[in-house]
Coordinates of C-alpha atoms in Angstrom, one line a residue:
X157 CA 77.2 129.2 83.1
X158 CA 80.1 128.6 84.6
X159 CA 80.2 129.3 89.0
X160 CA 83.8 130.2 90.5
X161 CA 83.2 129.8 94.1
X162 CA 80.7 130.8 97.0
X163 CA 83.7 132.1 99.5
X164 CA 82.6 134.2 103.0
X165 CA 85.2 136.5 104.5
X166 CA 84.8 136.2 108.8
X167 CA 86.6 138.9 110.5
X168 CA 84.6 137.8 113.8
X169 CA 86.1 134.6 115.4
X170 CA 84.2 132.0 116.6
X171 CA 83.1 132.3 120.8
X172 CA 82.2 129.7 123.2
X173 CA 80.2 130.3 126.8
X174 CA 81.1 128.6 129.3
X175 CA 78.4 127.2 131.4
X176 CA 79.4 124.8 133.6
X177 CA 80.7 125.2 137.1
X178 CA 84.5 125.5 138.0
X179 CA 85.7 124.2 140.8
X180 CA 89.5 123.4 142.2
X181 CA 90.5 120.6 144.3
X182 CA 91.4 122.3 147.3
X183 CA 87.6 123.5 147.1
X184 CA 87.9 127.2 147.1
X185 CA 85.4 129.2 145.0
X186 CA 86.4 130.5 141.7
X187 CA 85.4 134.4 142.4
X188 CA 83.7 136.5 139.1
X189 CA 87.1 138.0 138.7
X190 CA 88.6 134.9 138.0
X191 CA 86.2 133.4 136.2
X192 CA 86.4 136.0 133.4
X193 CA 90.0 135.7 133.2
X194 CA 89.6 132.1 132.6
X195 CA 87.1 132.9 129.4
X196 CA 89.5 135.1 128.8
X197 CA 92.6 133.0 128.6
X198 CA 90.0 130.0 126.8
X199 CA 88.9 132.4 124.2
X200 CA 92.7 133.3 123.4
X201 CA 93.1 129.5 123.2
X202 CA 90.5 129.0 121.3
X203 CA 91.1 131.6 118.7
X204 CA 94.7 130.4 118.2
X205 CA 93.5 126.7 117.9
X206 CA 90.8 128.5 115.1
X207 CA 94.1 129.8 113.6
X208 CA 96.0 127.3 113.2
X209 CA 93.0 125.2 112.1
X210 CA 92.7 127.4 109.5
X211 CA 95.9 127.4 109.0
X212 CA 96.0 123.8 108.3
X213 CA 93.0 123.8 105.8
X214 CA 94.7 125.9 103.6
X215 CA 98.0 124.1 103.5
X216 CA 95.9 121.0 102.9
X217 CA 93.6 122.9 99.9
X218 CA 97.2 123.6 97.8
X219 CA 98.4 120.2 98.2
X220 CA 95.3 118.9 96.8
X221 CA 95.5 120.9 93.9
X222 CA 99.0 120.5 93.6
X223 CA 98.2 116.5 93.8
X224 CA 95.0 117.4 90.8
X225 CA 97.8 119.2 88.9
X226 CA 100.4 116.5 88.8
X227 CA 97.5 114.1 88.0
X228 CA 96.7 115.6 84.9
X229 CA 100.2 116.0 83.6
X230 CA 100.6 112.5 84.6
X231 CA 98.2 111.1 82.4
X232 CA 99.0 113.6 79.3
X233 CA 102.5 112.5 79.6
X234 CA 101.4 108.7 80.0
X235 CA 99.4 109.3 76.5
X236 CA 102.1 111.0 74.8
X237 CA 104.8 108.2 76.1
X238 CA 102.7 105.7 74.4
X239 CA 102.3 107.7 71.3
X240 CA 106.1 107.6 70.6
X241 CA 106.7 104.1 72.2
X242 CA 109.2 102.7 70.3
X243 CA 107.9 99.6 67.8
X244 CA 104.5 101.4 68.3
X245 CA 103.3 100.6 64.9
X246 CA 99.5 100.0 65.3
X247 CA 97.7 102.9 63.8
X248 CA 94.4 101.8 64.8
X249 CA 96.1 101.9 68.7
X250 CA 97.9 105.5 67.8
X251 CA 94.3 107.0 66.4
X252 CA 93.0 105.9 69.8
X253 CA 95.1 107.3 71.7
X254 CA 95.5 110.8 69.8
X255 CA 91.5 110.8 70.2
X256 CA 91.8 110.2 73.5
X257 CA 94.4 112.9 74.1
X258 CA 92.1 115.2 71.8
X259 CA 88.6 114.4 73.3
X260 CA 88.5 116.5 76.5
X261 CA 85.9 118.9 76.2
X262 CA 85.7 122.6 76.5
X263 CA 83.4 123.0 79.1
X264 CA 81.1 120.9 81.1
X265 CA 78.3 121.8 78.7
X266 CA 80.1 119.8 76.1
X267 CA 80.7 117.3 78.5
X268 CA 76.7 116.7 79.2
X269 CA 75.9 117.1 76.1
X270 CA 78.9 114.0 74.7
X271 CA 77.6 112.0 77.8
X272 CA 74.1 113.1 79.3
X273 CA 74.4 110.1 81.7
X274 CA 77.7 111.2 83.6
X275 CA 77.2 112.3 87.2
X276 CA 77.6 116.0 88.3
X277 CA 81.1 115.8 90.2
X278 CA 84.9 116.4 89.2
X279 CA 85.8 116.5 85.5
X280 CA 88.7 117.0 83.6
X281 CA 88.1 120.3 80.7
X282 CA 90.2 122.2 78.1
X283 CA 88.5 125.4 78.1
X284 CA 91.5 127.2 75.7
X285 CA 91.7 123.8 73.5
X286 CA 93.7 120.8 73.4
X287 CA 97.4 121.6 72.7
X288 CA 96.9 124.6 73.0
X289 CA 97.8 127.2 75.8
X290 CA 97.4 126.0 79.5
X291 CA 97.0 122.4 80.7
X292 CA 93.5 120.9 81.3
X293 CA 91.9 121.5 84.3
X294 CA 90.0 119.7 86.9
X295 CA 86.5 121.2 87.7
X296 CA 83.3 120.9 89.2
X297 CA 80.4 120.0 86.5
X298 CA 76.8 120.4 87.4
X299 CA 75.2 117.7 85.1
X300 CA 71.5 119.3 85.4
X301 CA 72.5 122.5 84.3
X302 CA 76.2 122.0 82.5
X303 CA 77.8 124.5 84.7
X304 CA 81.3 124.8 85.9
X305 CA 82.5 125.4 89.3
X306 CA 86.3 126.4 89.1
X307 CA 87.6 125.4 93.1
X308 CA 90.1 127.9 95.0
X309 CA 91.7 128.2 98.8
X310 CA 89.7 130.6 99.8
X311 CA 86.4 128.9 100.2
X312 CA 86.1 128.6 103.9
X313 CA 85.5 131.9 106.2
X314 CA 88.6 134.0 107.4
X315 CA 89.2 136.2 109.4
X316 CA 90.9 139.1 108.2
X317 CA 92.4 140.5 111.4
X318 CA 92.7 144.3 113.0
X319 CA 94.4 146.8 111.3
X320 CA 94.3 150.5 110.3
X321 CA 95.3 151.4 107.1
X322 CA 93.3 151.0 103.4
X323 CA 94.2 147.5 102.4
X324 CA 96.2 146.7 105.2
X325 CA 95.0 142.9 105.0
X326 CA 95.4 141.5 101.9
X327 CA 94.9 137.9 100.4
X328 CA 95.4 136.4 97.1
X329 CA 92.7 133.9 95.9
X330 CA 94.4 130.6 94.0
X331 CA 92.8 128.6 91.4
X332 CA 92.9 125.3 90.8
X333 CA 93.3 126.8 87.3
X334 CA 95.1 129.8 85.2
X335 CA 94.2 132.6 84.4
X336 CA 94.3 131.8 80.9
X337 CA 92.0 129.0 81.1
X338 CA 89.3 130.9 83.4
X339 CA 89.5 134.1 80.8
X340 CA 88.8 130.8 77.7
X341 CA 86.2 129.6 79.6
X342 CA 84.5 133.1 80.3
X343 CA 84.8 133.6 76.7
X344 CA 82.8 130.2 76.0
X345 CA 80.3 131.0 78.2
X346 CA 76.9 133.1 78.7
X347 CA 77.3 134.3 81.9
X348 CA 79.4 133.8 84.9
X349 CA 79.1 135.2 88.7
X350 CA 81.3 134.9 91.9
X351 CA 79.6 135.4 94.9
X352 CA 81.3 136.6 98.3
X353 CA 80.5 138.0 101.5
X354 CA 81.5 140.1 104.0
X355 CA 80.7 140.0 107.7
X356 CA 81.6 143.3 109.9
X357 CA 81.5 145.4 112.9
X358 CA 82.6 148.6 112.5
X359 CA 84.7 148.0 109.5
X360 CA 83.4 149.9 106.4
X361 CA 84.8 149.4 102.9
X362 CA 84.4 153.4 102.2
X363 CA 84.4 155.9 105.0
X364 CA 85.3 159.7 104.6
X365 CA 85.2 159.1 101.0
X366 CA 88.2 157.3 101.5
X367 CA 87.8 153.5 100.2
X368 CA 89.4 150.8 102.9
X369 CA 88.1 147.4 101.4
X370 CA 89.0 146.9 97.3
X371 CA 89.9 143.6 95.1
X372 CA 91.9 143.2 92.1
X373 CA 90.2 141.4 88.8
X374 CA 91.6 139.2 86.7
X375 CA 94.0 142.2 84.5
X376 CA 95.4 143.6 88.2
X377 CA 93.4 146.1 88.0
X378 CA 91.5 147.8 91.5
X379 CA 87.5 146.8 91.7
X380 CA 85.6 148.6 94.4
X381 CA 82.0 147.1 93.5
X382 CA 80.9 143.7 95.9
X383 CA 77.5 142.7 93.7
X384 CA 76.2 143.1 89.9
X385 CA 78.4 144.1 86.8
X386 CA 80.6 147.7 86.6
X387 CA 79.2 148.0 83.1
X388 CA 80.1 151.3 82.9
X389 CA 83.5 150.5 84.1
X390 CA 83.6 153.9 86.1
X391 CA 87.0 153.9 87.8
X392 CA 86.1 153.3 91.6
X393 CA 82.4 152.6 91.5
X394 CA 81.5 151.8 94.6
X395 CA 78.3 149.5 95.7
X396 CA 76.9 146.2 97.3
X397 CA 73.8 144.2 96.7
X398 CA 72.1 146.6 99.6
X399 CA 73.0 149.3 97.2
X400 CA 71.6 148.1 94.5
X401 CA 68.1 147.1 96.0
X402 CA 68.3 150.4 98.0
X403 CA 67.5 148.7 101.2
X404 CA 71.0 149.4 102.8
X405 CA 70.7 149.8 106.7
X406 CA 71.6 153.8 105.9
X407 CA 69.7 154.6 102.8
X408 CA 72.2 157.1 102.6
X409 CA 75.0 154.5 102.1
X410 CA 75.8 152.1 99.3
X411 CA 76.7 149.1 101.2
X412 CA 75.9 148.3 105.3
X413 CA 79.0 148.0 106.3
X414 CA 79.8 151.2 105.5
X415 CA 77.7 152.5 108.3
X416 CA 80.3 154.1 111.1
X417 CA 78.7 152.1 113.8
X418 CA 80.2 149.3 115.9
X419 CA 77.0 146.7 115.2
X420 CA 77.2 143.5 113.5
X421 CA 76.3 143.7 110.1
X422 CA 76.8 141.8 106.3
X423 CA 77.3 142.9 102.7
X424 CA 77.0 139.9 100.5
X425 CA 76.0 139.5 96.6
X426 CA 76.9 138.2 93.2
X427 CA 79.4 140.1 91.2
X428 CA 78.2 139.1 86.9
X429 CA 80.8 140.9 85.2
X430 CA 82.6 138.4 83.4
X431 CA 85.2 140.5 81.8
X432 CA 86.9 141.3 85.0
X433 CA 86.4 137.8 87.1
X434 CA 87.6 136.2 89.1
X435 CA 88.3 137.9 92.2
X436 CA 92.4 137.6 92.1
X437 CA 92.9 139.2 95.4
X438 CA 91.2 141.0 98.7
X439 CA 92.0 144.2 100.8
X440 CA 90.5 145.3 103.9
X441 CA 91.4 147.6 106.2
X442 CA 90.1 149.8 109.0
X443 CA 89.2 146.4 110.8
X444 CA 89.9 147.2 114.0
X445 CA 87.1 146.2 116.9
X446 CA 88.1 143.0 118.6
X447 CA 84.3 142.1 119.2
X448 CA 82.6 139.6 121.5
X449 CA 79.6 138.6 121.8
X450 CA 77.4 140.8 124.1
X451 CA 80.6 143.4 124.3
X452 CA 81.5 147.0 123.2
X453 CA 84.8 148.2 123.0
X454 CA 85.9 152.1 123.8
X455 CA 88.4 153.2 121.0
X456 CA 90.7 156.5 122.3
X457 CA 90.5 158.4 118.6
X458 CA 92.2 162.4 117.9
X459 CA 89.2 164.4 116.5
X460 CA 90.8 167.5 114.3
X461 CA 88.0 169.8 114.7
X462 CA 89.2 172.4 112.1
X463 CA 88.1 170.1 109.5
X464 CA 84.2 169.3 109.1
X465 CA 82.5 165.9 110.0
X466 CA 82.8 164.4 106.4
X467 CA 86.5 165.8 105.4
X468 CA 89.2 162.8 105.7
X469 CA 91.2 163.0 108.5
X470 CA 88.8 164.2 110.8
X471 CA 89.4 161.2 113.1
X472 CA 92.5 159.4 113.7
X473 CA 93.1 156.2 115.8
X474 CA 95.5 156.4 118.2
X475 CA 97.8 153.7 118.6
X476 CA 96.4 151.7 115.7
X477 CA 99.3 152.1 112.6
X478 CA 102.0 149.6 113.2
X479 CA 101.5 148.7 116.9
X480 CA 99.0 148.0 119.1
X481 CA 98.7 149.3 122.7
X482 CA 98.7 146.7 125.0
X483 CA 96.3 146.3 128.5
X484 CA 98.9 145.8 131.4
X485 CA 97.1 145.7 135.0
X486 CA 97.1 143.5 138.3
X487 CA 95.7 143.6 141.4
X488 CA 97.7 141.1 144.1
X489 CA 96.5 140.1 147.8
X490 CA 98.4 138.4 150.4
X491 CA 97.3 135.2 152.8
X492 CA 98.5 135.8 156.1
X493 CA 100.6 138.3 158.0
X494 CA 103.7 140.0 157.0
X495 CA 106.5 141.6 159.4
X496 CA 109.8 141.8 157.6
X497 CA 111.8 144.7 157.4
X498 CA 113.6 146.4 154.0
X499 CA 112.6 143.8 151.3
X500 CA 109.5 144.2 149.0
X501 CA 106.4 142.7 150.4
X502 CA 105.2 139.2 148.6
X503 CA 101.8 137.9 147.9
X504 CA 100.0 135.2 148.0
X505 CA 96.7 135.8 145.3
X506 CA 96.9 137.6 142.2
X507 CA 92.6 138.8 141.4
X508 CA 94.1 139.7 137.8
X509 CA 97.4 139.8 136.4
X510 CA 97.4 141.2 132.7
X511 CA 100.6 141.4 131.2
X512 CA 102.5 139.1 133.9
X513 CA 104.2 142.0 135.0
X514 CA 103.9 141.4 138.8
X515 CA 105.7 138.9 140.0
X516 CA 104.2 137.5 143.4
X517 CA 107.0 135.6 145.0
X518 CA 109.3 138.4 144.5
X519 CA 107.0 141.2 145.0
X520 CA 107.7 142.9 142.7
X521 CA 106.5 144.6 139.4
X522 CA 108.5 145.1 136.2
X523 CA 107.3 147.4 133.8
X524 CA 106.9 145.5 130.3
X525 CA 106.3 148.4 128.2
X526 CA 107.1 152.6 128.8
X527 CA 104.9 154.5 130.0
X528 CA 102.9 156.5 132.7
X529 CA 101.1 153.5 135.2
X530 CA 99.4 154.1 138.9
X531 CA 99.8 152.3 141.6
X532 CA 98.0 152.0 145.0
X533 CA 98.3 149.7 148.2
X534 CA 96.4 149.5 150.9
X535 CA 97.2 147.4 154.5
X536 CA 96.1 147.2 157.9
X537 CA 98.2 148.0 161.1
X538 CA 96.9 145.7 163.5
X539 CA 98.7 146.7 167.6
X540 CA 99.1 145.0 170.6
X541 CA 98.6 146.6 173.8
X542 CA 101.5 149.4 173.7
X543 CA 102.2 153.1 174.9
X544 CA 103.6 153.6 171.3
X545 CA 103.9 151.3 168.3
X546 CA 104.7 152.8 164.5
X547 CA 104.1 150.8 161.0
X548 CA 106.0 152.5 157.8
X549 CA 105.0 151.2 154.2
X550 CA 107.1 152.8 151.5
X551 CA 107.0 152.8 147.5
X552 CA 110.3 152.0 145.9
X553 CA 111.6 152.6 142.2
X554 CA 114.5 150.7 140.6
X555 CA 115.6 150.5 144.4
X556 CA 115.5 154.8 144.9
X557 CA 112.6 155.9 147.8
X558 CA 110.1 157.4 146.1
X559 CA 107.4 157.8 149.6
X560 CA 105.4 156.4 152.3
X561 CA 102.6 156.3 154.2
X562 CA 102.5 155.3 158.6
X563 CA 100.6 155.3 161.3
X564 CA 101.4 155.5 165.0
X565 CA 99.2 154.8 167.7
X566 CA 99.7 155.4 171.8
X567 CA 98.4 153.4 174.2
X568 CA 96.6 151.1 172.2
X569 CA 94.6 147.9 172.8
X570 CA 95.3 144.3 171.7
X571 CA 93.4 143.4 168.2
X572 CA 93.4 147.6 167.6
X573 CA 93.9 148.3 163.7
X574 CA 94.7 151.3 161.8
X575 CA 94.5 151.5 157.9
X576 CA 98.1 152.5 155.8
X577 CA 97.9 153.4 152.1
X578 CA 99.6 155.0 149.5
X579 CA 98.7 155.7 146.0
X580 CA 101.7 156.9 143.3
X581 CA 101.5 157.8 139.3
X582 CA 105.3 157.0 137.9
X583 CA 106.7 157.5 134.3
X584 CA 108.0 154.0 133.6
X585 CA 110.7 152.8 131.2
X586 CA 110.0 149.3 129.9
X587 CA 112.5 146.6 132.3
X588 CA 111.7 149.6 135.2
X589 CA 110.7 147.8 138.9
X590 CA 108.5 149.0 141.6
X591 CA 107.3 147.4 144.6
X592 CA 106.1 148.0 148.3
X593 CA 107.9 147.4 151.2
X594 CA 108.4 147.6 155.3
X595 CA 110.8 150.2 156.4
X596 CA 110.4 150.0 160.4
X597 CA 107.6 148.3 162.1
X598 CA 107.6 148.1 166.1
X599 CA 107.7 144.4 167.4
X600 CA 104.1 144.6 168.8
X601 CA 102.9 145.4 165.1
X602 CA 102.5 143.0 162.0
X603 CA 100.8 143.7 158.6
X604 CA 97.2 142.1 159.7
X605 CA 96.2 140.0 156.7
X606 CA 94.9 136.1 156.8
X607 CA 93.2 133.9 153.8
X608 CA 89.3 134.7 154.6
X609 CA 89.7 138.4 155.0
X610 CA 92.6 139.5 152.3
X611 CA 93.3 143.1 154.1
X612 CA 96.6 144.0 152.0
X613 CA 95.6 145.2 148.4
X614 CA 98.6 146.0 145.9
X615 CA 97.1 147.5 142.6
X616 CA 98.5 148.5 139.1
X617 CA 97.8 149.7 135.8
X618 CA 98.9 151.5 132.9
X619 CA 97.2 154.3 131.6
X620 CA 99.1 155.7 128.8
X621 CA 101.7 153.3 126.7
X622 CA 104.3 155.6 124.9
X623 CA 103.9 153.8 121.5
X624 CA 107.3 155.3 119.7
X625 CA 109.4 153.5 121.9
X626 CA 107.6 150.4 120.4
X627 CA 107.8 151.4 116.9

């Protein structure tokens, strides 16, 4: 009875919480605002370290089968040398050898049953037959029950990644065997399984009728079942364990994950048809939720409402073939007061910064990608004691006056303050600039601002990426 594997496909990453305190050495407070951009920068770190961990795994999984491989040539070829040594005249050696060369088994079965007293652990087996076919290969044997486990890179859980499309992610399952031997061994056997399972959040493998998630069997050929045996071999059969048991979170459904809903949820089972194992390859697609954990996530979808509810293409992701959208926002204050004339106003603090598009030293903000973005800044006019005194802020793009907000005051009061602000929605071309600056300002006026009270505000976001410049 031989057992393939026991392999679970992720697409959720892993998530820390950070719960201790932050603190800098200067002593100022780390405000909610940053904090979340600092989980959000350590769960970008983390996932990529996750990557490239996993990365690494599956490098080092080939290599060990390469290094299992080259053993077991080695010692054929180490037999055969002796067999045509030269001056090798012993025939009682010769017979040895040959049986030696001859006397790995078929299966693990065959193994127990030569030597009940081996261990369960890594054996060498012939499933097809010595000389002929394929190599022998290097298994697990289960000495209790003479089972075979046949070892691939695919054993750990992976994520598969956000996409759109049907089968947009795909993987191919190696074998520390061939094809050849793992069809002999099904052959010699009663029964065989492969178990996998599938974690997901709003990532069905069917949905409109129109199947996202399949695998190819041994022969290339689609499979579209996740648990049991296609007996029938109906092209496209679609079910999971859930299915099967007809305790599926919809009744209505074959598999849970096939509910539209953005929940966490599994499939897993055992697929028993042996004349189609092993799993050769995976597809999944319509993965595309970057969950958290205790998050939703809006998705902006085109609903064709001349078609009804269960028709395909009733709903369409937008921005979701070959690119993604990406967020691009800041919002910048400044420290202290400002008072220069014709250059764009710097600052001092960014809250959030998305994108690195805003530049504080400079003051300015480059557009990274095309499309339609708002802006807004606010400041305060604070006077001295004057019969007239006048502040101008103005919004510039790629150096051309776009407009501006003022205030003038007579016969003020010293400490008096008066609130400037403009708010602009620009078309942007990726490389574009905008920023904010002082056009005339009367000597007994400055931009109040100082590093307790943060009066000056500069805000900026992008609501609408053009995604065919990007394609």
């Amino acid at each position: 009875m031989p057992q393939f594997c026991t392999m679970s496909i992720n697409q959720v990453g892993i998530f820390f919480i950070l719960m201790c305190p932050i603190t800098f050495s200067s002593g100022t407070l780390v405000t909610s605002e940053e904090l979340k951009e600092l989980k959000l920068e350590f769960k970008q770190l983390e996932t990529k370290l996750e990557t490239k961990l996993n990365q690494l795994k599956e490098i080092n999984i080939r290599l060990e089968q390469k290094v299992t491989q080259l053993e077991a040539k080695n010692a054929e070829l180490e037999i055969k040398v002796q067999l045509q040594a030269p001056g090798s005249n012993n025939c009682e050696t010769i017979t040895q050898l040959t049986a030696k060369l001859n006397g790995i088994p078929r299966t693990c079965q065959d193994l127990r049953a030569a030597d009940p007293s081996l261990p369960s652990g890594m054996h060498w087996i012939d499933p097809d037959g010595q000389s002929v076919g394929d190599s022998p290969i290097y298994v697990y044997c289960d000495m209790t029950t003479g089972s075979t486990a046949i070892l691939h890179d695919s054993e750990s859980p992976i994520d598969v990644g956000h996409c759109a499309e049907p089968g947009c992610y795909s993987r191919s399952i190696n074998y520390n065997a061939s094809i050849g031997q793992i069809k002999a061994l099904a052959e010699l056997s009663a029964e065989c399984h492969q178990s996998i399972k599938y974690n997901c959040n709003y990532a069905p493998f069917e949905f409109d009728k129109v199947p996202y998630a399949w695998w190819i069997d041994r022969d290339g050929n689609s499979q579209y079942f996740w648990a049991g045996s296609n007996a029938g071999g109906l092209p496209r059969k679609h079910f999971c364990q859930c299915g099967i048991d007809g305790n599926c979170v919809d009744n209505s459904l074959k598999c849970n994950c096939d509910i539209a809903a953005p929940i966490q949820l599994a499939d897993e089972g055992v697929i028993e048809d042996k004349n189609v194992l092993p799993v050769t390859q995976l597809n999944f697609g319509r993965t595309l939720l970057e969950t958290s954990s205790g998050s939703t996530m809006m998705e902006s979808v085109y609903c064709d409402f001349t078609k009804l509810y269960d028709n395909a293409g009733v709903q369409k992701w937008i921005g979701y073939v070959d690119v993604k959208s990406a967020p691009v926002h800041f919002y910048v204050q400044r420290n202290s007061n400002f008072t220069a004339e014709r250059t764009p106003i710097t600052f001092d603090l960014a809250r959030t910064n998305k994108g690195n598009a805003m530049n504080l030293t400079s003051g300015i903000f480059t557009a990274p990608l095309t499309g339609i973005y708002f802006f807004s800044f606010t400041g305060h006019a604070r006077f001295q004691n004057s019969t007239f005194v006048h502040l101008g802020v103005c919004l510039y793009f790629n150096g051309d006056y776009i407009g501006e907000s003022h205030v003038d005051e007579r016969n003020t009061i010293t400490g008096q303050r008066s609130t400037v602000s403009l708010q602009s929605t620009l078309n942007l071309k990726s490389d574009d600039q905008v920023w904010v600056q002082i056009n005339y300002i009367d000597p007994e006026v400055v931009l109040d601002d100082d590093a307790n009270n943060h009066f000056t505000h500069f805000t900026g976001f992008m609501l609408e990426e053009e995604i065919v410049t990007t394609i």
